[in-house]
PDB file of C-alpha atoms in Angstrom:
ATOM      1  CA  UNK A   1     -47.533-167.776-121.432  1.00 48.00           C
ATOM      2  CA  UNK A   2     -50.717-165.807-122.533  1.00 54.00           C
ATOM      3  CA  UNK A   3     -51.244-162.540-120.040  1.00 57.00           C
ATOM      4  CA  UNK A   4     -54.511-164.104-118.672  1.00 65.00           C
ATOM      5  CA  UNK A   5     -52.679-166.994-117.141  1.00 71.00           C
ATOM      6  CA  UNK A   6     -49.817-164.634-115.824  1.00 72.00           C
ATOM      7  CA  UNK A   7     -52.185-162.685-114.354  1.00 75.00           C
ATOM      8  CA  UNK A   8     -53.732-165.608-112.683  1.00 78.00           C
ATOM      9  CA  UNK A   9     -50.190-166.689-111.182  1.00 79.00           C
ATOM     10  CA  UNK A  10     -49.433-163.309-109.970  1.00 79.00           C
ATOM     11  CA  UNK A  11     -52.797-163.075-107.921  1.00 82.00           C
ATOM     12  CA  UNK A  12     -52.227-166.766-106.212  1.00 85.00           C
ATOM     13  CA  UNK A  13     -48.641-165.868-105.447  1.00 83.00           C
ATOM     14  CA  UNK A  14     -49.845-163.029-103.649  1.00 79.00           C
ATOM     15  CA  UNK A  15     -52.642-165.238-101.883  1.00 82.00           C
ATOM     16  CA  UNK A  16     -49.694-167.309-101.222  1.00 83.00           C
ATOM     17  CA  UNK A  17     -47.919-165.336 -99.547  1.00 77.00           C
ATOM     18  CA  UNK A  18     -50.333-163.479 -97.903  1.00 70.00           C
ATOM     19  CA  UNK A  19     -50.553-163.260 -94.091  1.00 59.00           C
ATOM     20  CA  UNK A  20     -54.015-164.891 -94.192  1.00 67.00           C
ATOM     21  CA  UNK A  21     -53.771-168.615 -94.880  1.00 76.00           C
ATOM     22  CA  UNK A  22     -55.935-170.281 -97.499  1.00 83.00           C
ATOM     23  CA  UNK A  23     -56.951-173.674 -98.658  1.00 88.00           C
ATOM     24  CA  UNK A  24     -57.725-175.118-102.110  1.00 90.00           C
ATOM     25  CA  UNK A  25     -61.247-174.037-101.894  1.00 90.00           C
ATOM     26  CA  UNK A  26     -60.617-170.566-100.582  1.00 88.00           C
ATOM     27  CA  UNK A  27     -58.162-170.144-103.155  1.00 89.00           C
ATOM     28  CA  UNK A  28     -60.526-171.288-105.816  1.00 88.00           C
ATOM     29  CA  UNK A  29     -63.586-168.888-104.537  1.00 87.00           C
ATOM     30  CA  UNK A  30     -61.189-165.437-104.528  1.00 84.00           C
ATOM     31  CA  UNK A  31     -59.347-166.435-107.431  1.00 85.00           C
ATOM     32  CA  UNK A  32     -62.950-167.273-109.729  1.00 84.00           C
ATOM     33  CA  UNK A  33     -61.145-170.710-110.844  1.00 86.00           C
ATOM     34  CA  UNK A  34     -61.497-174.663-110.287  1.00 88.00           C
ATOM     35  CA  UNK A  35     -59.659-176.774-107.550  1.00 89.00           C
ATOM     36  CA  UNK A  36     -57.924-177.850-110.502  1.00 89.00           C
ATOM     37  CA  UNK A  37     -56.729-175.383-111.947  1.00 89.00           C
ATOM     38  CA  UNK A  38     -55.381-174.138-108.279  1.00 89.00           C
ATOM     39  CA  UNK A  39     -53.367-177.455-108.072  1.00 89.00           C
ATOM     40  CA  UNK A  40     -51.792-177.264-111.728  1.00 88.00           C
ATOM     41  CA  UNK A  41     -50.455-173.677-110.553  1.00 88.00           C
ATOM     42  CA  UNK A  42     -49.233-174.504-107.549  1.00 87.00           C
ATOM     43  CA  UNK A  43     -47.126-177.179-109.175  1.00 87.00           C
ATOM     44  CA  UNK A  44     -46.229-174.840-111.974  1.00 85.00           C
ATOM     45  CA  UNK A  45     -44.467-172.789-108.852  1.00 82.00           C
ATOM     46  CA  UNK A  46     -43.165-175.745-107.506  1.00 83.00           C
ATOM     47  CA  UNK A  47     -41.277-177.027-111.083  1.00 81.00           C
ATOM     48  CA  UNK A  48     -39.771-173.348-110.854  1.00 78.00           C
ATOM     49  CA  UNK A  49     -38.530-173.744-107.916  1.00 78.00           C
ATOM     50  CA  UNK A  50     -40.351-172.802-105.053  1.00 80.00           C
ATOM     51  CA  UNK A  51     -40.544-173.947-101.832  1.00 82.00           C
ATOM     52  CA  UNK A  52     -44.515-175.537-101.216  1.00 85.00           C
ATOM     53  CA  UNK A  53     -45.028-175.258 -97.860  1.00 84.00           C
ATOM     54  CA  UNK A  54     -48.641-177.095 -96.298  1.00 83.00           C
ATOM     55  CA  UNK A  55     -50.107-176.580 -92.599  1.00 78.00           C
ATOM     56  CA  UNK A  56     -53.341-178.416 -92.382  1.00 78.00           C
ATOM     57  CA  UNK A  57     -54.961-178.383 -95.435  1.00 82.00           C
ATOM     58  CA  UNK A  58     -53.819-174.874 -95.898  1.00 84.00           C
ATOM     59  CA  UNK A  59     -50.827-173.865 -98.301  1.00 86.00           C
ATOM     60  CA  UNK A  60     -48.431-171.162 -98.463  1.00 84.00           C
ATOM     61  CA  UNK A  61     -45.461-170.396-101.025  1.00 80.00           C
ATOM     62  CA  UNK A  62     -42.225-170.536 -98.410  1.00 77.00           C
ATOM     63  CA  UNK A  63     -40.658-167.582 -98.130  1.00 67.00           C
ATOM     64  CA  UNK A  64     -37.331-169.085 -97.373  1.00 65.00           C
ATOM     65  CA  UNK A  65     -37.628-170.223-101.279  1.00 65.00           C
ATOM     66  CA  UNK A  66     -34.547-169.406-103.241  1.00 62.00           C
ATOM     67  CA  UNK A  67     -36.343-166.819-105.671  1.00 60.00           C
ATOM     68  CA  UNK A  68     -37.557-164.668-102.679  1.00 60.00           C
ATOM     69  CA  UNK A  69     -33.907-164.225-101.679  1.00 53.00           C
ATOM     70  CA  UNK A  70     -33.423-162.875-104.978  1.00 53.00           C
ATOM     71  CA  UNK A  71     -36.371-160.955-105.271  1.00 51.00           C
ATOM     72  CA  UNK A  72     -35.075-159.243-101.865  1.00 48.00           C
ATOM     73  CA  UNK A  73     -32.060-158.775-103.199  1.00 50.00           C
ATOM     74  CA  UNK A  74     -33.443-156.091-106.076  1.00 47.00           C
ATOM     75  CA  UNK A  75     -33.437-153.627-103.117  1.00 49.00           C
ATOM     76  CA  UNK A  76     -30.831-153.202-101.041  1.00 50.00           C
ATOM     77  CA  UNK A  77     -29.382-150.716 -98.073  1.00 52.00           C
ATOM     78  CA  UNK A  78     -26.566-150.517 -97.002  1.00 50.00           C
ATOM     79  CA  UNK A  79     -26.365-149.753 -92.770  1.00 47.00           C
ATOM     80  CA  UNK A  80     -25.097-145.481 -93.691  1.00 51.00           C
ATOM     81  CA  UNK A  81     -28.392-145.935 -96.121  1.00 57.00           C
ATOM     82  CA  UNK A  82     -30.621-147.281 -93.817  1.00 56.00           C
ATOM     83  CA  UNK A  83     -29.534-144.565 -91.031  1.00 56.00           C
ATOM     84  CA  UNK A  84     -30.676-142.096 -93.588  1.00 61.00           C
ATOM     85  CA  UNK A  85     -33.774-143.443 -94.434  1.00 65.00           C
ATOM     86  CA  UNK A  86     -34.501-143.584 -90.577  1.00 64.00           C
ATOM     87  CA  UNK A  87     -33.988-139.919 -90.277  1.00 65.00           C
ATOM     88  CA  UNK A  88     -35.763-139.102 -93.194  1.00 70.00           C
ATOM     89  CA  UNK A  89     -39.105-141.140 -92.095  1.00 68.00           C
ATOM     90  CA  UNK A  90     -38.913-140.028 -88.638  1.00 66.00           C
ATOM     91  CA  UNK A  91     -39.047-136.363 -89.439  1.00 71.00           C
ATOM     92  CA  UNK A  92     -42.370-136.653 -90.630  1.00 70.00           C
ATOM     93  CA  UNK A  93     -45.407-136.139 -88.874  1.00 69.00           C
ATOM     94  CA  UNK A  94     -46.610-138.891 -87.017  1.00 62.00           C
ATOM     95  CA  UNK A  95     -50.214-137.951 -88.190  1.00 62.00           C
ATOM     96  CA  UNK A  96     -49.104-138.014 -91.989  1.00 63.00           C
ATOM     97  CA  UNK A  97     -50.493-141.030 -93.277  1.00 61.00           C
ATOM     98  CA  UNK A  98     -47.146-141.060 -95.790  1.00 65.00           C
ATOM     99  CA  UNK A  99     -45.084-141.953 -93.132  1.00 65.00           C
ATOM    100  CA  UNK A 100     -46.712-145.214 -92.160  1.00 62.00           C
ATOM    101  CA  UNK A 101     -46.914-146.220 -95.918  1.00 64.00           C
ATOM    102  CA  UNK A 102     -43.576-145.477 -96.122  1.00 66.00           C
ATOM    103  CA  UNK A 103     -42.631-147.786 -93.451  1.00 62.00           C
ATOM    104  CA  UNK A 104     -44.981-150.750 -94.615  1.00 57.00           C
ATOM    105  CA  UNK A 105     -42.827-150.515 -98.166  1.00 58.00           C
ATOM    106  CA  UNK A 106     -39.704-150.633 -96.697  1.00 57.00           C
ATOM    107  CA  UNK A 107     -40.974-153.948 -94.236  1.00 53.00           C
ATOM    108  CA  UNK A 108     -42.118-155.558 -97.046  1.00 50.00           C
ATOM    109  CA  UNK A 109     -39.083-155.572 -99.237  1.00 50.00           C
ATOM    110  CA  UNK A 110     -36.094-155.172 -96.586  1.00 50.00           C
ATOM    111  CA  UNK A 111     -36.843-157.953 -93.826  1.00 48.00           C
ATOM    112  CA  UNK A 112     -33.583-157.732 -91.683  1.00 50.00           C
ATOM    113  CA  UNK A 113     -31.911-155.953 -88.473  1.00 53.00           C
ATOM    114  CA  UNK A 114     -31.005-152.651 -89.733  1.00 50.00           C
ATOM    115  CA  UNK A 115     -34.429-151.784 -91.071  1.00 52.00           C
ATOM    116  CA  UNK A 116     -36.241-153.849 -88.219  1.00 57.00           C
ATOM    117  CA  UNK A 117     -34.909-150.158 -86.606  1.00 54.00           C
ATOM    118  CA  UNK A 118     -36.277-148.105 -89.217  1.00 49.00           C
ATOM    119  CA  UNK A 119     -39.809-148.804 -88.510  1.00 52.00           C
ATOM    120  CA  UNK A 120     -39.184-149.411 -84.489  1.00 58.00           C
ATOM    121  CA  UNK A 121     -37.776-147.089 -82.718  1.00 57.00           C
ATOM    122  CA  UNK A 122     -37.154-146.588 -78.969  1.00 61.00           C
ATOM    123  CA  UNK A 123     -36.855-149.201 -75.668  1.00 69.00           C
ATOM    124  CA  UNK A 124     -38.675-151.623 -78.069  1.00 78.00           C
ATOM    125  CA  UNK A 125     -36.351-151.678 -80.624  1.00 82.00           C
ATOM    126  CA  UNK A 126     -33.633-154.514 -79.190  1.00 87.00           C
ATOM    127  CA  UNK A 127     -36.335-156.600 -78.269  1.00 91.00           C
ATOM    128  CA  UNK A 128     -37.639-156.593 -82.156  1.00 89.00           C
ATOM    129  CA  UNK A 129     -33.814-157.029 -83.306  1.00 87.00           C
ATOM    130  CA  UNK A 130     -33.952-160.192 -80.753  1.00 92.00           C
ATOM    131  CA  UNK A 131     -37.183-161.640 -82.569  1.00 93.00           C
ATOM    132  CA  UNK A 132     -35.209-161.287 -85.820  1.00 88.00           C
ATOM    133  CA  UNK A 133     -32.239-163.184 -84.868  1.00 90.00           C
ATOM    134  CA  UNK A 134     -34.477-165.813 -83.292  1.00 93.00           C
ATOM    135  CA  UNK A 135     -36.546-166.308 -86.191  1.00 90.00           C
ATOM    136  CA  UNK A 136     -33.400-165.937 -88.843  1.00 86.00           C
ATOM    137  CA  UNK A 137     -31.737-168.764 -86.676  1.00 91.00           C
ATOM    138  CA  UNK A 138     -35.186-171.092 -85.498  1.00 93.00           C
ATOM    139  CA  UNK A 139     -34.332-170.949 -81.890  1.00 95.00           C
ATOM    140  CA  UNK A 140     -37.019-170.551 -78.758  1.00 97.00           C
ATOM    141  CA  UNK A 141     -36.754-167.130 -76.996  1.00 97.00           C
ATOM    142  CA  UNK A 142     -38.625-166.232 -73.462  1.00 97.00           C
ATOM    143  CA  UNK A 143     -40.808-163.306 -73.642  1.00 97.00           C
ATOM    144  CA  UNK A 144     -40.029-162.167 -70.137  1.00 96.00           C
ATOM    145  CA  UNK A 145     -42.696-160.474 -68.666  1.00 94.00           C
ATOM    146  CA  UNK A 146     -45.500-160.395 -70.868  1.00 95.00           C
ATOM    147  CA  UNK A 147     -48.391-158.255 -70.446  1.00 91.00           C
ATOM    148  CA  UNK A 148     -51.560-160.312 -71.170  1.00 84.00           C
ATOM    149  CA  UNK A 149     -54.645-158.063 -72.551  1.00 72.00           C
ATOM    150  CA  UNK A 150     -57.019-160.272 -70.876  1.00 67.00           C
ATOM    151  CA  UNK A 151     -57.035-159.527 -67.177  1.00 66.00           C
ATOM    152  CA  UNK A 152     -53.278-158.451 -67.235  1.00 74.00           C
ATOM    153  CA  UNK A 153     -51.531-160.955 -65.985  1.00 85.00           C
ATOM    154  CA  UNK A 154     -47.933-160.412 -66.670  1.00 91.00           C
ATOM    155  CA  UNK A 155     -45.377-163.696 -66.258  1.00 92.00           C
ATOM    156  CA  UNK A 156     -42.804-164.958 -68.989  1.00 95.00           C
ATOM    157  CA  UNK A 157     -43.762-167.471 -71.987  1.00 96.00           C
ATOM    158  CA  UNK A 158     -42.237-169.608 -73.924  1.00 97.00           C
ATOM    159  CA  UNK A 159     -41.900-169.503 -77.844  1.00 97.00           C
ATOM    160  CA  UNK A 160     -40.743-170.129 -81.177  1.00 97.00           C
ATOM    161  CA  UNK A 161     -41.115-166.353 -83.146  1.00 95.00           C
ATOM    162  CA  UNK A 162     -41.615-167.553 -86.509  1.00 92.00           C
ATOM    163  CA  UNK A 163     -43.351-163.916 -88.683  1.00 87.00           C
ATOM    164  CA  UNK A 164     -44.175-160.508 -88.094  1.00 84.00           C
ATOM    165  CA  UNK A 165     -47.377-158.454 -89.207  1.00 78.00           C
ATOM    166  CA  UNK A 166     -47.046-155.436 -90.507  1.00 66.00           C
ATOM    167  CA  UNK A 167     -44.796-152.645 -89.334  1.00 66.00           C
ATOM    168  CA  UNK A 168     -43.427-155.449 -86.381  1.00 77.00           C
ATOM    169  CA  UNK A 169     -46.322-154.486 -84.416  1.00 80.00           C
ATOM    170  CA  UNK A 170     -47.341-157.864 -83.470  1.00 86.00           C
ATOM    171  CA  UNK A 171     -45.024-161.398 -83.589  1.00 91.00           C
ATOM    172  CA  UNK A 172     -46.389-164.646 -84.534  1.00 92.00           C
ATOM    173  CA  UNK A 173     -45.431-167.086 -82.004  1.00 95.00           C
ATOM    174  CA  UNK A 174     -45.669-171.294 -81.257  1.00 95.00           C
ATOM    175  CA  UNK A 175     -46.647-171.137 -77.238  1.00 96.00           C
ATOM    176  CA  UNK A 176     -44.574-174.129 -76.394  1.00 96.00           C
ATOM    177  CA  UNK A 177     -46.909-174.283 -72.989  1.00 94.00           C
ATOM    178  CA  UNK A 178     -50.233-173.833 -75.066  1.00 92.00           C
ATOM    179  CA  UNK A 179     -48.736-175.802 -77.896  1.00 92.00           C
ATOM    180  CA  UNK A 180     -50.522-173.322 -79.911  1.00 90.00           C
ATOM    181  CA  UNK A 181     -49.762-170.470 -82.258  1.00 91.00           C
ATOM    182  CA  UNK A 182     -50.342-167.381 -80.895  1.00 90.00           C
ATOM    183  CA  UNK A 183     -50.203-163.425 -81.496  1.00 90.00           C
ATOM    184  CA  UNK A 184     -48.068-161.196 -79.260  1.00 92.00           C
ATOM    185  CA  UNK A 185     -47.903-157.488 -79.444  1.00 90.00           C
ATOM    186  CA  UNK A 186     -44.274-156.763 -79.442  1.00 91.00           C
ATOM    187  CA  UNK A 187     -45.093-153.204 -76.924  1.00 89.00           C
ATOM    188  CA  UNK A 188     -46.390-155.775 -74.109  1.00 93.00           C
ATOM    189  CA  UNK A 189     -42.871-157.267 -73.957  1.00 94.00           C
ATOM    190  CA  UNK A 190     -40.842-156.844 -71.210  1.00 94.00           C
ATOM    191  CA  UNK A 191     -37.769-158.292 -72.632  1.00 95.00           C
ATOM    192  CA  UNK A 192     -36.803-160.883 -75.226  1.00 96.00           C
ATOM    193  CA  UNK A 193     -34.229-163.276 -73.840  1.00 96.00           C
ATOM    194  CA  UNK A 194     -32.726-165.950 -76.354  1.00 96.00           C
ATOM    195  CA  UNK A 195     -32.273-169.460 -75.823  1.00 96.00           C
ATOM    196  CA  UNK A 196     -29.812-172.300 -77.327  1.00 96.00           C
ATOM    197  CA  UNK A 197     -33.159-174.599 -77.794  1.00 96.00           C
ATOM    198  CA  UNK A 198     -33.629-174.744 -81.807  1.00 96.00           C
ATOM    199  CA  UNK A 199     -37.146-174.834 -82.675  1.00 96.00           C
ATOM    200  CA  UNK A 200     -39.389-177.963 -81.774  1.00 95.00           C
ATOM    201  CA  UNK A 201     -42.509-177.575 -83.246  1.00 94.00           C
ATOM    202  CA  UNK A 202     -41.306-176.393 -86.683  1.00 92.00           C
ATOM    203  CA  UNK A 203     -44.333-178.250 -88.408  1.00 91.00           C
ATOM    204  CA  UNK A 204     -46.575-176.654 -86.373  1.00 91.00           C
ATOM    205  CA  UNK A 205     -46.390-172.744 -87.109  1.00 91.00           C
ATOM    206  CA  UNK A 206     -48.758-171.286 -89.185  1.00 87.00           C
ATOM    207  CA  UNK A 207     -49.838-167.913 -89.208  1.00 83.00           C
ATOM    208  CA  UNK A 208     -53.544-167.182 -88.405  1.00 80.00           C
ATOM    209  CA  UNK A 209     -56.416-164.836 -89.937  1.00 84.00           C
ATOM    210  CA  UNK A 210     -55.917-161.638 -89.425  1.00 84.00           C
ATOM    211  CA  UNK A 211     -58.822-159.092 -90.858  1.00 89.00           C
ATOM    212  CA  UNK A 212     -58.378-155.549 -92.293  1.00 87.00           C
ATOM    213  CA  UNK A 213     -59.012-154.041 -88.935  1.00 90.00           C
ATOM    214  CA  UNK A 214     -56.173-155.648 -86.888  1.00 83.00           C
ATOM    215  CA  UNK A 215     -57.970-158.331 -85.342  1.00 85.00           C
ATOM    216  CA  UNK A 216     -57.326-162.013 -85.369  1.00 81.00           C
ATOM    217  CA  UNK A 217     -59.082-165.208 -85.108  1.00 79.00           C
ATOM    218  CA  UNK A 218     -59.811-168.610 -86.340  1.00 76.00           C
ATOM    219  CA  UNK A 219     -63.125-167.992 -87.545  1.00 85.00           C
ATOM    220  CA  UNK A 220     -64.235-165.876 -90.426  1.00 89.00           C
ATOM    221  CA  UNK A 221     -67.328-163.771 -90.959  1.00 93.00           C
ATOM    222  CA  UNK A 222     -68.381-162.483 -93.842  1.00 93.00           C
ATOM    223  CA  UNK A 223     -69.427-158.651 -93.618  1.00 95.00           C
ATOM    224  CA  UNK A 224     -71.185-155.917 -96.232  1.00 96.00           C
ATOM    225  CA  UNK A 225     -71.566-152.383 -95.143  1.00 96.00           C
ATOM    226  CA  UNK A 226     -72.580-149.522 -97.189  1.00 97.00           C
ATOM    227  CA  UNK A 227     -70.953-145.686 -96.449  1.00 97.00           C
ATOM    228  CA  UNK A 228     -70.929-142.473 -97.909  1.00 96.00           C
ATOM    229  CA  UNK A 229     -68.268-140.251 -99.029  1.00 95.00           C
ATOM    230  CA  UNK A 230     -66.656-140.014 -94.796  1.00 95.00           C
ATOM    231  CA  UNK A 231     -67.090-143.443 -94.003  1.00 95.00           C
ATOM    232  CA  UNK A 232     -65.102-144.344 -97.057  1.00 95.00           C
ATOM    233  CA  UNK A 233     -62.109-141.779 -96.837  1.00 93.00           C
ATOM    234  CA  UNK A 234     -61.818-142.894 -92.902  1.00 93.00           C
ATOM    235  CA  UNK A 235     -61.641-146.642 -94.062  1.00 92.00           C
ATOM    236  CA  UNK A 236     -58.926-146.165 -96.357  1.00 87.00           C
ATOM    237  CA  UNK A 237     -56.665-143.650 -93.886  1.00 84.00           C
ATOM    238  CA  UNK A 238     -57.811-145.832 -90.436  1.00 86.00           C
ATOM    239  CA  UNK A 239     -57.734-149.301 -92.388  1.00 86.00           C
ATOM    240  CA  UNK A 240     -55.637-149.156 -95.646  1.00 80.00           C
ATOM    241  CA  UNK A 241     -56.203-153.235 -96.441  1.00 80.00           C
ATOM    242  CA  UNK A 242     -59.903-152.728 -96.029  1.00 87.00           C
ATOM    243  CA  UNK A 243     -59.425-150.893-100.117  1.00 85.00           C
ATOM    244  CA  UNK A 244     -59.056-154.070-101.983  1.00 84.00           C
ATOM    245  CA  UNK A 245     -62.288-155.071-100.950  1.00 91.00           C
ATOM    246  CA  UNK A 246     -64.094-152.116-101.377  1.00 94.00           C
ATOM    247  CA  UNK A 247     -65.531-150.987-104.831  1.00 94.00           C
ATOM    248  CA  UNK A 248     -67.912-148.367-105.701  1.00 95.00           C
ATOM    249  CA  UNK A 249     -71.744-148.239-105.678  1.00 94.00           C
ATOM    250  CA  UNK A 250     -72.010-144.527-107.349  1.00 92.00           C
ATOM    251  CA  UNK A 251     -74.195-141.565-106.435  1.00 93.00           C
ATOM    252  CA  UNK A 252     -71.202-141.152-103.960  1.00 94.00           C
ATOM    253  CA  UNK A 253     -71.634-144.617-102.182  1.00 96.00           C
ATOM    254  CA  UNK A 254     -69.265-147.519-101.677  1.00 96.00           C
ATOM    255  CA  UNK A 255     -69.737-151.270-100.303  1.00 96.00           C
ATOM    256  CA  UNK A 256     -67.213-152.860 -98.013  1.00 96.00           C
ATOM    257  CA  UNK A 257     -67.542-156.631 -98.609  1.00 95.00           C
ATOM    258  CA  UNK A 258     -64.812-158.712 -96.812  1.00 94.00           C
ATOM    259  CA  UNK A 259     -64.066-161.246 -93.738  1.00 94.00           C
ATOM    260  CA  UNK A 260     -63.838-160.039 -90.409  1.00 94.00           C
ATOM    261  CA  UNK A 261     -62.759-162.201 -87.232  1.00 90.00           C
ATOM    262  CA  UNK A 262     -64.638-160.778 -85.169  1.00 91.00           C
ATOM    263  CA  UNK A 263     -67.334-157.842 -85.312  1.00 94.00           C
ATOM    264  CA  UNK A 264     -64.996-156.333 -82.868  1.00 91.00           C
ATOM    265  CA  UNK A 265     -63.042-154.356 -85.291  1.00 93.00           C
ATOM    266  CA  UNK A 266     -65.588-153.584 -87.945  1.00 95.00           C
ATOM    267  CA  UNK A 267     -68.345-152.997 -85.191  1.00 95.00           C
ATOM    268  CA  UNK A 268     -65.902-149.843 -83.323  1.00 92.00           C
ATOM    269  CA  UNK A 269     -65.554-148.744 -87.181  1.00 95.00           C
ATOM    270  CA  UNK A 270     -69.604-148.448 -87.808  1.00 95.00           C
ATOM    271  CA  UNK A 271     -70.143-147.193 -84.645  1.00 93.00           C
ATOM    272  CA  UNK A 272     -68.312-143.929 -84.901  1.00 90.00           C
ATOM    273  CA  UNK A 273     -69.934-143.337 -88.251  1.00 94.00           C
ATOM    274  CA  UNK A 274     -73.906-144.730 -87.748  1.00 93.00           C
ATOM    275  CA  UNK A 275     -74.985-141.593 -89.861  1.00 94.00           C
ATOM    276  CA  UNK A 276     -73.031-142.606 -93.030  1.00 96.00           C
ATOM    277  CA  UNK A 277     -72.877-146.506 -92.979  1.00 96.00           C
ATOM    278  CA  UNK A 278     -76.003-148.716 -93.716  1.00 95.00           C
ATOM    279  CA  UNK A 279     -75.262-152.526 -92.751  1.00 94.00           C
ATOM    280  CA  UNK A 280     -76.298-154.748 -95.581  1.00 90.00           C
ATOM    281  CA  UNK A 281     -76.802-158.966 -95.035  1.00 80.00           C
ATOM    282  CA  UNK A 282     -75.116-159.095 -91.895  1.00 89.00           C
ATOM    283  CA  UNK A 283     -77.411-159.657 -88.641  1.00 91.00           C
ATOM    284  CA  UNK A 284     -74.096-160.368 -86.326  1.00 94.00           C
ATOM    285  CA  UNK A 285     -72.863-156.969 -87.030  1.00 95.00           C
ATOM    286  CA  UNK A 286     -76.345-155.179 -86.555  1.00 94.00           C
ATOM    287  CA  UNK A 287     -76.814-157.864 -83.178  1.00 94.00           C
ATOM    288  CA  UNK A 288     -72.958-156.592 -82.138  1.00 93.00           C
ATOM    289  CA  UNK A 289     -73.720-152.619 -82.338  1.00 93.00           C
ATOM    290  CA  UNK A 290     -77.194-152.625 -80.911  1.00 92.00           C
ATOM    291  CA  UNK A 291     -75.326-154.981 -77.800  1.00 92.00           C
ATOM    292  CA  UNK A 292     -72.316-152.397 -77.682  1.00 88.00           C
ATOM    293  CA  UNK A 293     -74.536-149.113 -77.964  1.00 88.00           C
ATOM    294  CA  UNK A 294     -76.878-150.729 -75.239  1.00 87.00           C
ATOM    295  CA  UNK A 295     -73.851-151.695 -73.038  1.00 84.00           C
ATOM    296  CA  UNK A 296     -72.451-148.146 -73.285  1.00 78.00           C
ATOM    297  CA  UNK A 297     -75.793-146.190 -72.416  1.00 73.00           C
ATOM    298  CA  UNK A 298     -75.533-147.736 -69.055  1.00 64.00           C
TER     299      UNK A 298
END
């Protein structure tokens, strides 16, 4: 296989097996290639082996495909190891922006129970090692006493836990009541009690958009900012997935160009930094700050 091609492969696994979802199209817009081209790859995966996996019209590489187990398998701690590690990271500064890269490695290779308490720590910690056993096993859990962020109402739900986000800082969960699938910040927990109900809406779960600044939503936006030297160097520490789509302007400029959610995270971002960040082709943003700045001068 010619590099050019492997190349190619590489960067639609990793779409694959992003957070974010894609479709054909999507696929075929980041990846600069035709629909058909996209299909003939994914079927190259899926003649090695892996596990295709479709929600929608969206598709996903499964990560319960045989080669990821192996993959996994090229790093491994033992539980003394792990301990270690845990002391190690935790030593550092909370402010050191090491530590929480640190942490993100170690999620993203080492998915299990023992590191689950690496990167959480504290009364949250069996409640995460509960959402790992549910999800390893497909069964419902109750998330007693939830704390909702809108009005907060706190009563118990429902789910099937089916993926983390980064650093276990959020779970991705079916709402059996809703029947949708929904994000829960693991801190607004009360307590995680298992169930004997396997999962019921297996078909169903699908992980949703989430942008470079945390937030989630259906709908996509397309946003273009321009920032200085500071507004650059904060992205990357604040917002470390913002980089990829970032590339330089020069005369010590930069352009972020990437989907948001919602102007809600991007918007807070600007807003701190009005002095270094010019807003290029996007009215909602420049509608969303004036709005905000208005709202706060009250």
């Amino acid at each position: 296989m010619d590099q050019p091609k492997l190349e190619r492969l590489l960067r639609l696994m990793k779409l694959l097996t992003a957070n974010t979802t894609y479709n054909v199209d999507q696929l075929a817009e980041r990846l600069d290639m035709s629909r058909r081209t996209v299909y003939r790859y994914i079927d190259t995966f899926r003649e090695a082996g892996f596990v295709i996996k479709k929600s929608g019209d969206c598709i996903r590489l499964d990560k319960e495909s045989p080669h990821f187990r192996d993959i996994s398998q090229l790093v491994h701690f033992t539980e003394e190891e792990a301990v270690i590690l845990k002391s190690a990271i935790e030593n550092i500064d909370d402010t050191n922006l090491l530590k929480q890269n640190l942490k993100r490695k170690l999620y993203s290779v080492y998915d299990n129970r023992t590191l689950a308490d690496t990167v959480v720590r504290g009364k949250n910690a069996p409640n995460i090692r509960r959402l790992v056993e549910a999800i390893e096993e497909q069964r419902q859990v109750i998330l007693h006493g939830y704390q909702s962020a809108h009005g907060g109402e706190v009563r118990d739900r429902r789910v099937e836990p089916f993926a983390f986000t980064t650093n276990y800082v959020q779970v991705w969960c079916f709402d059996t009541e809703d029947r949708a699938n929904k994000l829960f910040k693991t801190a607004r927990i009360g307590e995680v009690v298992p169930t004997d109900v396997p999962w019921e809406h297996g078909d169903a779960h699908r992980e949703g958009f989430i942008d470079a600044f945390r937030i989630h939503g259906e709908v996509r936006h397309r946003v273009r900012i321009e920032m200085g030297l500071l507004a650059y160097n904060l992205l990357c520490e604040e917002y470390p997935l913002a980089e990829r789509d970032v590339r330089p302007l020069g005369h010590g400029r930069w352009v972020l160009d990437t989907e948001v959610a919602s102007m809600a995270g991007v918007g807070r971002f600007v807003v701190g930094l009005l002095d270094d960040i010019r807003i290029a082709e996007c009215p909602e943003l420049t509608e969303y700050i004036r709005a905000y700045i208005a709202e706060n001068l009250k």
